[in-house]
Coordinates of C-alpha atoms and ligand atoms in Angstrom, one line a residue:
X1033 CA -26.6 16.8 -83.9
X1034 CA -27.8 20.3 -83.3
X1035 CA -31.3 19.1 -83.3
X1036 CA -30.6 16.5 -80.4
X1037 CA -28.8 19.1 -78.4
X1038 CA -31.7 21.6 -78.9
X1039 CA -33.9 19.0 -77.5
X1040 CA -31.9 18.7 -74.5
X1041 CA -31.8 22.3 -74.1
X1042 CA -35.6 22.5 -74.3
X1043 CA -35.7 24.2 -77.8
X1044 CA -32.8 26.6 -77.4
X1045 CA -30.2 26.7 -80.0
X1046 CA -26.5 27.5 -79.5
X1047 CA -27.2 30.2 -81.9
X1048 CA -29.8 32.0 -80.2
X1049 CA -28.0 32.8 -76.9
X1050 CA -29.6 35.4 -74.8
X1051 CA -26.7 37.9 -73.9
X1052 CA -28.6 39.1 -70.8
X1053 CA -28.2 35.5 -69.4
X1054 CA -24.4 35.5 -69.5
X1055 CA -21.8 37.7 -68.4
X1056 CA -19.3 39.0 -71.0
X1057 CA -16.2 36.9 -71.7
X1058 CA -12.8 38.3 -72.0
X1059 CA -10.5 38.1 -75.2
X1060 CA -9.0 34.9 -73.9
X1061 CA -12.0 33.3 -72.9
X1062 CA -11.6 30.3 -75.5
X1063 CA -14.2 27.8 -73.9
X1064 CA -16.5 30.6 -73.0
X1065 CA -15.9 29.8 -69.0
X1066 CA -16.3 33.5 -68.1
X1067 CA -19.6 33.9 -69.9
X1068 CA -20.7 30.5 -68.3
X1069 CA -20.8 32.0 -64.9
X1070 CA -24.6 32.0 -64.8
X1071 CA -26.5 29.4 -66.7
X1072 CA -24.5 28.5 -70.0
X1073 CA -22.8 25.0 -69.7
X1074 CA -19.3 24.4 -70.6
X1075 CA -17.1 21.3 -71.1
X1076 CA -14.4 20.8 -68.6
X1077 CA -11.7 20.7 -70.9
X1078 CA -8.5 19.0 -69.7
X1079 CA -5.1 18.0 -71.5
X1080 CA -3.6 14.5 -71.2
X1081 CA -0.1 15.2 -70.7
X1082 CA 0.4 17.0 -67.4
X1083 CA 3.0 19.8 -67.5
X1084 CA 3.4 23.1 -65.9
X1085 CA 0.7 24.4 -63.7
X1086 CA -1.5 21.1 -64.3
X1087 CA 1.6 19.1 -63.3
X1088 CA 1.8 20.8 -60.0
X1089 CA -1.9 20.3 -59.3
X1090 CA -1.9 16.6 -60.2
X1091 CA -1.2 14.9 -56.9
X1092 CA 0.0 11.6 -58.6
X1093 CA 2.7 13.3 -60.3
X1094 CA 3.6 16.2 -58.3
X1095 CA 6.8 16.5 -56.4
X1096 CA 6.6 20.1 -55.1
X1097 CA 10.2 21.5 -54.6
X1098 CA 11.8 18.0 -55.4
X1099 CA 11.5 18.8 -59.3
X1100 CA 15.0 18.7 -60.6
X1101 CA 16.5 21.6 -62.6
X1102 CA 16.2 19.4 -65.7
X1103 CA 12.5 18.7 -65.2
X1104 CA 11.6 22.2 -64.3
X1105 CA 12.9 23.2 -67.7
X1106 CA 11.2 20.0 -69.5
X1107 CA 8.0 20.4 -67.9
X1108 CA 7.4 24.2 -68.1
X1109 CA 7.7 24.8 -64.2
X1110 CA 10.1 27.8 -64.4
X1111 CA 8.6 30.6 -62.3
X1112 CA 5.9 28.2 -60.7
X1113 CA 8.2 27.2 -57.8
X1114 CA 10.8 29.0 -55.7
X1115 CA 14.4 28.5 -56.9
X1116 CA 15.4 25.9 -54.2
X1117 CA 15.3 22.3 -55.3
X1118 CA 15.2 20.0 -52.3
X1119 CA 15.3 16.2 -51.7
X1120 CA 12.2 14.0 -50.7
X1121 CA 13.9 13.3 -47.6
X1122 CA 14.0 17.0 -46.8
X1123 CA 10.5 17.5 -47.7
X1124 CA 9.6 14.6 -45.3
X1125 CA 11.5 16.1 -42.6
X1126 CA 10.1 19.6 -42.9
X1127 CA 6.4 18.1 -43.0
X1128 CA 7.0 16.0 -40.0
X1129 CA 8.3 18.6 -38.2
X1130 CA 5.1 20.6 -38.9
X1131 CA 3.1 17.8 -38.1
X1132 CA 4.5 17.0 -34.9
X1133 CA 3.8 20.6 -33.8
X1134 CA 0.0 20.2 -34.1
X1135 CA -1.5 19.4 -30.8
X1136 CA -4.8 18.1 -32.1
X1137 CA -5.1 14.7 -33.8
X1138 CA -7.5 16.4 -36.2
X1139 CA -4.9 19.2 -37.2
X1140 CA -2.5 16.3 -38.1
X1141 CA -5.2 14.5 -39.9
X1142 CA -6.1 17.5 -42.0
X1143 CA -2.5 18.0 -42.8
X1144 CA -2.0 14.5 -44.0
X1145 CA -5.3 14.5 -46.0
X1146 CA -4.2 17.9 -47.7
X1147 CA -0.9 16.2 -48.4
X1148 CA -2.4 13.3 -50.1
X1149 CA -4.5 15.5 -52.4
X1150 CA -1.4 17.7 -53.1
X1151 CA 1.4 15.1 -53.5
X1152 CA 0.6 11.4 -53.3
X1153 CA 4.0 10.1 -53.1
X1154 CA 5.0 12.3 -50.5
X1155 CA 2.0 11.3 -48.3
X1156 CA 2.9 7.6 -48.6
X1157 CA 6.7 8.3 -48.0
X1158 CA 5.5 9.9 -44.7
X1159 CA 3.3 7.2 -43.8
X1160 CA 5.6 4.3 -44.5
X1161 CA 8.6 5.8 -42.8
X1162 CA 6.6 7.2 -39.8
X1163 CA 4.2 4.3 -39.7
X1164 CA 3.8 3.9 -35.7
X1165 CA 3.4 7.7 -35.6
X1166 CA 1.1 8.3 -38.2
X1167 CA -1.0 5.3 -38.2
X1168 CA -3.5 6.6 -35.7
X1169 CA -3.7 9.8 -37.5
X1170 CA -4.8 8.8 -40.9
X1171 CA -7.3 6.6 -39.5
X1172 CA -9.9 9.5 -38.2
X1173 CA -13.2 9.6 -39.8
X1174 CA -14.5 12.6 -41.8
X1175 CA -16.0 12.6 -45.4
X1176 CA -18.7 11.0 -47.7
X1177 CA -20.4 10.0 -51.0
X1178 CA -23.9 8.9 -52.0
X1179 CA -25.0 6.0 -54.1
X1180 CA -28.6 5.6 -56.1
X1181 CA -30.2 2.6 -56.7
X1182 CA -30.3 1.4 -60.2
X1183 CA -27.1 3.5 -60.9
X1184 CA -24.3 1.8 -58.9
X1185 CA -22.6 0.6 -62.2
X1186 CA -22.6 4.0 -63.6
X1187 CA -21.2 5.5 -60.6
X1188 CA -18.3 3.1 -60.5
X1189 CA -17.7 3.8 -64.1
X1190 CA -17.4 7.5 -63.2
X1191 CA -14.2 6.5 -61.1
X1192 CA -11.3 7.3 -63.3
X1193 CA -9.2 4.1 -62.7
X1194 CA -10.2 1.0 -64.3
X1195 CA -7.6 -1.5 -62.6
X1196 CA -9.1 -1.6 -59.2
X1197 CA -7.7 -4.5 -56.9
X1198 CA -8.9 -3.5 -53.4
X1199 CA -12.2 -2.1 -52.5
X1200 CA -13.0 -1.1 -48.9
X1201 CA -16.6 -0.6 -48.4
X1202 CA -18.8 0.8 -45.5
X1203 CA -22.4 2.0 -45.0
X1204 CA -21.0 4.1 -41.9
X1205 CA -23.3 2.2 -39.3
X1206 CA -20.7 1.3 -36.7
X1207 CA -17.6 3.5 -37.3
X1208 CA -14.9 2.5 -34.6
X1209 CA -16.2 3.2 -31.3
X1210 CA -18.2 6.1 -32.8
X1211 CA -21.4 4.5 -33.9
X1212 CA -23.5 5.6 -36.9
X1213 CA -21.6 8.4 -38.8
X1214 CA -23.8 7.9 -42.0
X1215 CA -21.9 9.4 -44.9
X1216 CA -19.2 10.7 -42.8
X1217 CA -17.9 7.2 -42.4
X1218 CA -15.9 7.8 -45.5
X1219 CA -12.6 8.4 -43.7
X1220 CA -12.7 4.6 -42.6
X1221 CA -12.3 3.3 -46.3
X1222 CA -10.0 6.3 -47.2
X1223 CA -7.8 5.4 -44.0
X1224 CA -7.9 1.7 -44.3
X1225 CA -6.7 1.9 -48.0
X1226 CA -3.8 4.3 -47.3
X1227 CA -2.7 1.3 -44.9
X1228 CA -3.2 -1.2 -47.7
X1229 CA -0.8 1.0 -49.5
X1230 CA 1.7 2.0 -47.0
X1231 CA 2.0 -1.2 -45.4
X1232 CA 0.9 -3.8 -47.8
X1233 CA 2.3 -1.9 -50.9
X1234 CA -1.0 -2.1 -52.9
X1235 CA -0.7 0.7 -55.5
X1236 CA -2.7 3.9 -54.5
X1237 CA -4.3 3.8 -58.2
X1238 CA -5.5 0.1 -57.4
X1239 CA -7.5 1.1 -54.3
X1240 CA -11.4 2.1 -54.2
X1241 CA -12.9 3.6 -51.0
X1242 CA -16.6 3.3 -51.2
X1243 CA -19.3 4.4 -48.7
X1244 CA -22.8 3.3 -49.5
X1245 CA -25.1 6.1 -48.0
X1246 CA -28.3 4.5 -47.1
X1247 CA -29.1 7.3 -44.7
X1248 CA -28.4 7.4 -41.0
X1249 CA -30.4 6.9 -37.8
X1250 CA -28.0 9.5 -36.0
X1251 CA -30.6 12.2 -34.7
X1252 CA -27.8 14.8 -34.5
X1253 CA -26.4 14.4 -38.1
X1254 CA -30.0 14.4 -39.3
X1255 CA -30.9 17.7 -37.8
X1256 CA -27.3 19.1 -38.7
X1257 CA -27.6 21.8 -41.6
X1258 CA -24.0 21.2 -42.6
X1259 CA -24.3 17.2 -42.9
X1260 CA -23.3 15.9 -46.3
X1261 CA -25.3 12.7 -46.5
X1262 CA -28.9 11.7 -47.1
X1263 CA -30.9 13.1 -44.5
X1264 CA -33.3 10.1 -44.1
X1265 CA -33.5 7.2 -41.8
X1266 CA -31.2 4.0 -42.9
X1267 CA -33.0 1.9 -45.6
X1268 CA -33.3 -1.5 -44.1
X1269 CA -34.4 -5.1 -45.1
X1270 CA -35.1 -5.8 -48.8
X1271 CA -34.3 -2.2 -50.0
X1272 CA -31.1 -2.5 -48.2
X1273 CA -30.2 -5.7 -49.4
X1274 CA -31.1 -5.1 -53.0
X1275 CA -28.8 -2.1 -53.3
X1276 CA -26.0 -3.9 -51.8
X1277 CA -26.6 -6.9 -54.1
X1278 CA -26.4 -4.3 -57.1
X1279 CA -23.2 -2.9 -55.7
X1280 CA -21.7 -6.5 -55.4
X1281 CA -22.8 -7.4 -58.9
X1282 CA -21.5 -4.2 -60.3
X1283 CA -18.2 -4.6 -58.7
X1284 CA -17.6 -7.8 -60.3
X1285 CA -18.9 -6.6 -63.5
X1286 CA -16.7 -3.6 -63.7
X1287 CA -13.6 -5.0 -62.1
X1288 CA -13.7 -8.6 -62.5
X1289 CA -13.6 -11.8 -60.2
X1290 CA -10.3 -10.8 -58.7
X1291 CA -11.0 -7.5 -56.8
X1292 CA -10.9 -7.8 -53.1
X1293 CA -13.7 -6.4 -51.3
X1294 CA -13.4 -5.5 -47.5
X1295 CA -16.6 -5.0 -45.7
X1296 CA -15.6 -2.5 -43.0
X1297 CA -17.8 -1.0 -40.1
X1298 CA -21.1 -2.4 -41.1
X1299 CA -23.5 -3.3 -38.1
X1300 CA -23.3 -6.5 -36.8
X1301 CA -26.4 -7.9 -38.5
X1302 CA -25.5 -6.8 -42.0
X1303 CA -22.0 -7.7 -41.5
X1304 CA -22.8 -11.1 -40.9
X1305 CA -25.2 -11.4 -43.6
X1306 CA -23.1 -9.9 -46.1
X1307 CA -20.1 -11.9 -45.4
X1308 CA -22.0 -15.1 -45.5
X1309 CA -23.8 -14.3 -48.7
X1310 CA -20.9 -13.3 -50.7
X1311 CA -18.2 -15.4 -49.3
X1312 CA -18.8 -18.1 -52.1
X1313 CA -19.2 -15.7 -54.9
X1314 CA -16.8 -12.9 -54.4
X1315 CA -13.3 -12.2 -53.0
X1316 CA -14.6 -10.8 -49.7
X1317 CA -13.1 -10.2 -46.3
X1318 CA -14.1 -8.6 -43.1
X1319 CA -11.3 -7.6 -40.4
X1320 CA -13.8 -7.6 -37.5
X1321 CA -16.4 -10.3 -37.8
X1322 CA -16.7 -14.0 -38.7
X1323 CA -19.7 -15.6 -40.5
X1324 CA -20.0 -19.1 -42.0
X1325 CA -16.6 -20.0 -43.6
X1326 CA -15.0 -16.5 -43.3
X1327 CA -12.9 -15.5 -40.3
X1328 CA -11.9 -12.4 -39.3
X1329 CA -8.2 -10.8 -39.9
X1330 CA -8.2 -9.5 -36.3
X1331 CA -8.4 -13.1 -35.0
X1332 CA -5.1 -14.3 -37.0
X1333 CA -3.2 -11.3 -35.4
X1334 CA -4.2 -12.7 -32.0
X1335 CA -3.6 -16.1 -32.9
X1336 CA 0.0 -15.1 -34.3
X1337 CA 0.7 -13.6 -30.9
X1338 CA -0.3 -16.9 -29.1
X1339 CA 1.8 -18.9 -31.5
X1340 CA 4.8 -16.5 -30.7
X1341 CA 3.9 -16.9 -26.9
X1342 CA 3.8 -20.7 -27.2
X1343 CA 7.4 -20.6 -28.6
X1344 CA 8.4 -18.8 -25.6
X1345 CA 6.6 -21.3 -23.1
X1346 CA 7.0 -24.4 -25.2
X1347 CA 4.2 -26.8 -25.7
X1348 CA 1.3 -27.2 -28.1
X1349 CA -1.6 -24.8 -28.6
X1350 CA -3.9 -27.8 -28.0
X1351 CA -2.4 -28.1 -24.6
X1352 CA -3.9 -24.8 -23.5
X1353 CA -7.3 -23.7 -22.0
X1354 CA -8.8 -20.4 -23.2
X1355 CA -11.2 -17.9 -21.4
X1356 CA -12.5 -15.0 -23.1
X1357 CA -14.4 -12.2 -21.4
X1358 CA -16.4 -10.9 -24.1
X1359 CA -18.2 -13.1 -26.6
X1360 CA -19.1 -10.6 -29.4
X1361 CA -17.8 -10.4 -32.9
X1362 CA -14.1 -10.4 -31.8
X1363 CA -14.2 -12.8 -29.0
X1364 CA -16.2 -15.5 -31.1
X1365 CA -14.3 -14.7 -34.4
X1366 CA -10.8 -15.3 -32.3
X1367 CA -12.1 -18.2 -30.6
X1368 CA -13.0 -20.0 -33.8
X1369 CA -9.6 -19.4 -35.4
X1370 CA -7.9 -20.8 -32.2
X1371 CA -10.1 -23.8 -32.4
X1372 CA -9.3 -24.3 -36.0
X1373 CA -5.7 -23.9 -35.5
X1374 CA -5.8 -26.5 -32.6
X1375 CA -7.7 -28.8 -34.7
X1376 CA -5.4 -28.6 -37.5
X1377 CA -2.3 -29.2 -35.2
X1378 CA -3.6 -31.8 -33.1
X1379 CA -5.9 -33.7 -35.9
X1380 CA -8.7 -33.4 -33.3
X1381 CA -12.2 -32.5 -34.8
X1382 CA -13.3 -28.9 -34.4
X1383 CA -16.1 -29.7 -32.1
X1384 CA -13.8 -31.1 -29.8
X1385 CA -11.2 -28.3 -29.8
X1386 CA -13.9 -25.8 -29.1
X1387 CA -14.3 -27.5 -25.9
X1388 CA -11.1 -26.1 -24.7
X1389 CA -12.3 -22.5 -25.2
X1390 CA -14.7 -21.0 -22.8
X1391 CA -16.3 -17.5 -23.5
X1392 CA -18.3 -15.1 -21.2
X1393 CA -20.5 -12.4 -22.0
X1394 CA -22.4 -9.8 -19.7
X1395 CA -24.7 -12.7 -18.5
X1396 CA -21.8 -14.8 -17.3
X1397 CA -19.9 -18.1 -18.6
X1398 CA -21.6 -19.3 -21.8
X1399 CA -23.0 -22.8 -20.6
X1400 CA -25.2 -25.3 -22.2
X1401 CA -28.5 -24.3 -19.8
X1402 CA -28.3 -21.0 -21.6
X1403 CA -28.2 -22.4 -25.1
X1404 CA -31.8 -21.5 -26.2
X1405 CA -31.6 -17.9 -25.5
X1406 CA -28.1 -17.3 -27.0
X1407 CA -27.4 -15.6 -30.3
X1408 CA -26.4 -18.0 -33.0
X1409 CA -22.7 -17.2 -33.0
X1410 CA -22.4 -18.0 -29.3
X1411 CA -23.9 -21.5 -29.5
X1412 CA -21.0 -23.5 -30.4
X1413 CA -19.3 -22.2 -27.2
X1414 CA -22.1 -23.4 -24.8
X1415 CA -20.3 -26.3 -23.1
X1416 CA -21.4 -28.5 -20.2
X1417 CA -20.9 -26.5 -16.9
X1418 CA -22.9 -24.9 -14.2
X1419 CA -23.8 -21.4 -14.6
X1420 CA -21.0 -18.9 -13.4
X1421 CA -21.5 -15.5 -12.9
X1422 CA -18.3 -13.3 -12.2
X1423 CA -14.8 -13.6 -14.0
X1424 CA -13.0 -14.5 -11.0
X1425 CA -15.4 -17.4 -10.4
X1426 CA -15.0 -18.4 -14.0
X1427 CA -11.2 -18.3 -13.9
X1428 CA -11.3 -20.5 -10.7
X1429 CA -13.8 -22.9 -12.4
X1430 CA -12.2 -23.2 -15.9
X1431 CA -8.5 -22.6 -14.8
X1432 CA -7.5 -21.1 -18.1
X1433 CA -3.9 -20.8 -19.1
X1434 CA -4.6 -18.0 -21.5
X1435 CA -7.2 -14.9 -20.5
X1436 CA -8.3 -12.9 -23.4
X1437 CA -10.3 -9.7 -23.0
X1438 CA -12.6 -8.8 -25.8
X1439 CA -15.5 -7.1 -23.6
X1440 CA -15.0 -3.5 -24.6
X1441 CA -15.2 -2.7 -20.8
X1442 CA -12.1 -1.3 -19.0
X1443 CA -10.6 -2.4 -15.9
X1444 CA -12.5 -5.7 -16.0
X1445 CA -9.4 -7.9 -15.3
X1446 CA -9.1 -6.9 -11.5
X1447 CA -6.1 -7.6 -9.6
X1448 CA -7.8 -10.7 -7.9
X1449 CA -8.4 -12.0 -11.5
X1450 CA -4.9 -11.6 -12.6
X1451 CA -3.6 -13.2 -9.4
X1452 CA -5.9 -16.0 -9.8
X1453 CA -4.2 -16.5 -13.2
X1454 CA -0.7 -16.6 -11.8
X1455 CA -1.8 -18.7 -9.0
X1456 CA -2.8 -21.4 -11.7
X1457 CA 0.0 -20.7 -14.2
X1458 CA 3.7 -20.3 -14.2
X1459 CA 3.6 -17.8 -17.1
X1460 CA -0.1 -16.9 -17.7
X1461 CA -0.7 -15.5 -21.2
X1462 CA -3.0 -12.5 -20.8
X1463 CA -4.2 -10.4 -23.8
X1464 CA -6.4 -7.3 -23.1
X1465 CA -7.5 -6.7 -26.4
X1466 CA -10.1 -4.2 -26.1
X1467 CA -9.7 -0.5 -27.6
X1468 CA -8.9 2.2 -26.9
X1469 CA -6.5 2.0 -23.9
X1470 CA -9.1 3.4 -21.5
X1471 CA -11.3 0.2 -22.5
X1472 CA -8.4 -2.1 -22.1
X1473 CA -9.5 -4.9 -19.7
X1474 CA -6.0 -4.2 -17.7
X1475 CA -3.0 -2.0 -18.3
X1476 CA 0.4 -3.4 -19.2
X1477 CA 1.6 -2.2 -15.8
X1478 CA -1.2 -3.9 -13.9
X1479 CA -0.4 -7.2 -15.7
X1480 CA 3.3 -7.2 -15.0
X1481 CA 3.2 -6.0 -11.4
X1482 CA 0.2 -8.1 -10.4
X1483 CA 2.0 -11.1 -11.7
X1484 CA 5.2 -10.0 -10.4
X1485 CA 6.6 -10.0 -13.9
X1486 CA 5.5 -13.3 -15.0
X1487 CA 2.8 -12.6 -17.4
X1488 CA 3.2 -12.9 -21.1
X1489 CA 1.1 -9.6 -22.0
X1490 CA -0.3 -8.0 -25.2
X1491 CA -3.1 -5.5 -25.7
X1492 CA -5.2 -4.0 -28.5
X1493 CA -4.0 -0.6 -27.6
X1494 CA -0.3 0.4 -27.4
X1495 CA 1.3 0.6 -23.8
X1496 CA 4.8 1.9 -23.1
X1497 CA 7.1 -0.5 -21.6
X1498 CA 7.1 -1.1 -18.1
X1499 CA 9.8 -1.3 -15.6
X1500 CA 9.3 -3.9 -12.7
X1501 CA 12.0 -4.6 -10.2
X1502 CA 14.8 -3.5 -12.4
X1503 CA 13.4 -5.4 -15.5
X1504 CA 11.9 -3.8 -18.6
X1505 CA 9.0 -5.6 -20.1
X1506 CA 7.8 -4.8 -23.5
X1507 CA 4.0 -5.3 -24.1
X1508 CA 3.2 -6.5 -27.6
X1509 CA 0.4 -4.5 -29.5
X1510 CA -2.1 -7.1 -31.0
X1511 CA -2.9 -4.7 -33.8
X1512 CA -4.9 -5.6 -36.7
X1513 CA -2.8 -3.8 -39.0
X1514 CA -0.2 -6.4 -38.9
X1515 CA -2.3 -8.8 -41.0
X1516 CA -4.8 -7.5 -43.5
X1517 CA -2.2 -5.4 -45.7
X1518 CA 0.0 -8.4 -46.3
X1519 CA -3.1 -10.7 -46.7
X1520 CA -4.4 -8.2 -49.3
X1521 CA -1.1 -8.1 -51.2
X1522 CA -1.0 -12.1 -51.2
X1523 CA -4.6 -12.2 -52.7
X1524 CA -4.1 -9.7 -55.3
X1525 CA -0.6 -11.0 -56.4
X1526 CA -1.7 -14.6 -56.8
X1527 CA -4.9 -13.3 -58.3
X1528 CA -6.9 -15.1 -55.8
X1529 CA -10.6 -15.3 -56.2
X1530 CA -11.8 -16.3 -52.8
X1531 CA -10.8 -16.0 -49.2
X1532 CA -10.3 -19.1 -47.4
X1533 CA -9.9 -19.5 -43.5
X1534 CA -6.7 -21.5 -44.1
X1535 CA -5.2 -18.4 -45.6
X1536 CA -5.7 -16.5 -42.2
X1537 CA -4.0 -19.4 -40.6
X1538 CA -1.2 -18.9 -42.9
X1539 CA -1.2 -15.3 -42.5
X1540 CA -1.0 -15.8 -38.7
X1541 CA 1.8 -18.2 -38.9
X1542 CA 3.8 -15.9 -41.3
X1543 CA 3.5 -13.1 -38.8
X1544 CA 4.5 -15.1 -35.7
X1545 CA 7.5 -16.5 -38.0
X1546 CA 8.8 -13.0 -37.8
X1547 CA 9.5 -12.8 -34.3
X1548 CA 13.1 -13.2 -33.5
X1549 CA 15.0 -14.5 -30.6
X1550 CA 15.9 -10.9 -30.1
X1551 CA 12.3 -9.9 -29.8
X1552 CA 11.5 -12.9 -27.4
X1553 CA 14.3 -11.9 -25.0
X1554 CA 12.2 -8.5 -24.6
X1555 CA 9.1 -10.5 -24.0
X1556 CA 7.7 -9.3 -27.3
X1557 CA 5.3 -11.6 -29.0
X1558 CA 4.9 -9.3 -32.1
X1559 CA 7.7 -7.8 -34.3
X1560 CA 8.0 -4.2 -34.2
X1561 CA 5.5 -2.5 -36.6
X1562 CA 8.4 -0.8 -38.0
X1563 CA 9.2 -3.7 -40.0
X1564 CA 5.8 -3.8 -41.4
X1565 CA 6.7 -4.0 -45.1
X1566 CA 9.0 -6.9 -44.6
X1567 CA 6.4 -8.6 -42.5
X1568 CA 3.6 -8.0 -45.2
X1569 CA 5.8 -9.5 -47.8
X1570 CA 6.2 -12.6 -45.8
X1571 CA 2.3 -12.8 -44.8
X1572 CA 1.7 -12.2 -48.6
X1573 CA 3.8 -15.0 -49.8
X1574 CA 2.3 -17.4 -47.2
X1575 CA -1.1 -16.6 -48.3
X1576 CA -0.4 -16.7 -51.8
X1577 CA 1.1 -20.2 -51.3
X1578 CA -2.0 -21.2 -49.7
X1579 CA -4.1 -19.8 -52.4
X1580 CA -2.0 -22.0 -55.0
X1581 CA -2.4 -25.0 -52.7
X1582 CA -6.3 -24.5 -52.8
X1583 CA -6.6 -24.1 -56.4
X1584 CA -7.9 -20.4 -55.8
X1585 CA -5.1 -18.5 -57.5
X1586 CA -5.5 -17.5 -61.1
X1587 CA -2.1 -15.9 -61.7
X1588 CA -0.5 -18.9 -63.6
X1589 CA 2.3 -20.5 -63.6
X1590 CA 2.9 -20.0 -59.9
X1591 CA 6.0 -17.9 -59.6
X1592 CA 8.9 -19.4 -58.2
X1593 CA 9.8 -17.3 -55.2
X1594 CA 6.8 -15.7 -53.7
X1595 CA 8.4 -13.5 -51.0
X1596 CA 10.5 -11.9 -54.1
X1597 CA 7.4 -11.4 -56.0
X1598 CA 5.7 -9.8 -53.1
X1599 CA 8.7 -7.4 -52.6
X1600 CA 8.8 -6.7 -56.3
X1601 CA 4.9 -5.9 -56.4
X1602 CA 5.0 -3.5 -53.6
X1603 CA 4.4 0.1 -54.3
X1604 CA 7.3 2.5 -53.4
X1605 CA 6.8 6.2 -52.6
X1606 CA 10.2 7.2 -53.9
X1607 CA 9.9 10.0 -56.7
X1608 CA 10.3 8.8 -60.3
X1609 CA 12.2 10.9 -62.6
X1610 CA 10.5 12.4 -65.6
X1611 CA 11.5 12.4 -69.0
Ligands
NAI1967 P1 -19.1 -6.6 -29.2 O1 -20.1 -5.5 -28.9 O2 -19.6 -7.4 -30.4 O3 -18.9 -7.6 -28.0 C1 -18.9 -7.3 -26.7 C2 -19.0 -8.5 -25.9 O4 -18.5 -8.2 -24.5 C3 -20.5 -8.9 -25.8 O5 -20.4 -10.4 -25.9 C4 -20.9 -8.4 -24.3 O6 -21.8 -9.3 -23.7 C5 -19.7 -8.8 -23.5 N1 -19.3 -7.8 -22.5 C6 -19.6 -6.6 -22.3 N2 -19.4 -6.2 -20.9 C7 -19.0 -7.4 -20.3 C8 -18.7 -7.4 -19.1 N3 -18.6 -6.4 -18.1 N4 -18.4 -8.6 -18.6 C9 -18.5 -9.8 -19.4 N5 -18.8 -9.5 -20.7 C10 -19.2 -8.2 -21.2 O7 -17.9 -6.0 -29.6 P2 -16.6 -6.6 -30.2 O8 -16.8 -6.0 -31.9 O9 -16.5 -8.0 -30.2 O10 -15.3 -5.8 -29.7 C11 -15.1 -6.0 -28.4 C12 -13.7 -5.3 -28.2 O11 -12.6 -5.9 -28.7 C13 -13.7 -3.8 -28.7 O12 -13.4 -3.0 -27.6 C14 -12.7 -3.7 -29.6 O13 -12.1 -2.5 -29.7 C15 -11.9 -4.9 -29.4 N6 -11.3 -5.4 -30.5 C16 -9.8 -5.3 -30.6 C17 -9.2 -5.9 -31.7 C18 -7.8 -5.9 -31.7 O14 -7.1 -6.1 -32.8 N7 -7.2 -5.6 -30.5 C19 -9.8 -6.2 -32.9 C20 -11.5 -6.2 -32.7 C21 -12.0 -5.8 -31.5

């Protein structure tokens, strides 16, 4: 034993330690930490049952001042806390008070992240109870981690939790609207997983955020002395795909077939490729893009809004004509899910239902004469029509009943365009989905006032209610956070091994089913986000039902009441009592 260690220490023995290379240890220096401040290695000892100081430093068990008198005695906490004991509710109230006083979103974000590291349950309690307010806060990018080829499985094994159920992975190339953040894209998986927990009830310990650092092409980061990621240009091509393949293989090897992997904020080309490649071998999902056989979560949120709007209007989805401004990942993904739902409802082949949906990109209406020069994902939408350049001309040519903005360009739904929509339709459906609000194709106020209150309107970013001629209109928010947490829960609780398009349709239908008469009466086509845990449970149950129907569920036998199961599976942030 000593001889092997000696070898590792390049010939040195524990016995012939050089006193000059260390600083002297104190009498209580049991493990030699004091002496080890220079070049002697020590083992980081810990104890397995947390109590006293360790308990306060353990975010999963710490309750701060909410430890009861009995718990303080039993767990050696006396003297480590001020005497007051407070309830979780009071802690929440106090923290929310502090957070609300911060002006900058970054200050709020930092306060929340510090809380997560200090007291996990309190963090989730705040997030769940104040979901609308805190959702945008925890969703701001900041930190990172690096991976090495050939070591991915070892890296995964370093993570202390073995029963991981949901992984959100990014390579940081296309973070929100911010572009290539390299390793600093880590805030995205962390934030997304916090939502899986807060909104979908996935246990925090079952969540694993991953950033695969393959370098960055962001000059500013490469030249920043404080940048924490790999300072190299992005690995591409075979090198990139080999690393990703190693990751995908290692994940399955370490966590099994049922772990959900959500790809997040990869650049378009990689996102398509990864989803297409692993859709048939892994339980993978992407919220923002679609590839062969794998549709986007975002699309099912939009579809849910449309299904609700149709309940308001009456009629069938197949009776409608759609025009999209913007034929990128979001536009084509949403279009495809609508076409699928039309096909399913009307029993007409998909190729036919697609013809009811028109898309425009920056070069104009997508028509058959442009087919040769179109990117592959736009080709299915190239219908027979003469070329049309501008949006107003397209509205006049196609006469859509539903106008959807996925262009990322603000103000593109002009007054003339909106007026044309209301000219052709008694109640036009107008969805301005681009984020943030400044990129919204039109504002809620514009949609209601230009249509004299006739529009059924929803947007990607939130807009305040609008008063028009004495009536208050409540714009819906087509927010992708409606679907993915419930979808994730449904997949996890049924032990699903693949994501199928029909599950996204099932999720959309469940979401639309949560819109009540009361919501409709306010013009809302989405239920309030404050009910999200209940909504997620219903989505999860519908998704799980579909997983069982498709033979993709492995939790057998099928539980009787899936809504009850979903509710009972959901993580609760309430403090537990300690023995
Ligand atoms: P993308 O870059 O893949 O696609 C943008 C498309 O818009 C392209 O086809 C481009 O040619 C077209 N375009 C740009 N300017 C145009 C103009 N002036 N006229 C006509 N077409 C124009 O982007 P992606 O990922 O599809 O996202 C688009 C927008 O949708 C973003 O603002 C994003 O925030 C929003 N989005 C909203 C979601 C929601 O849940 N509300 C979900 C996903 C995306």
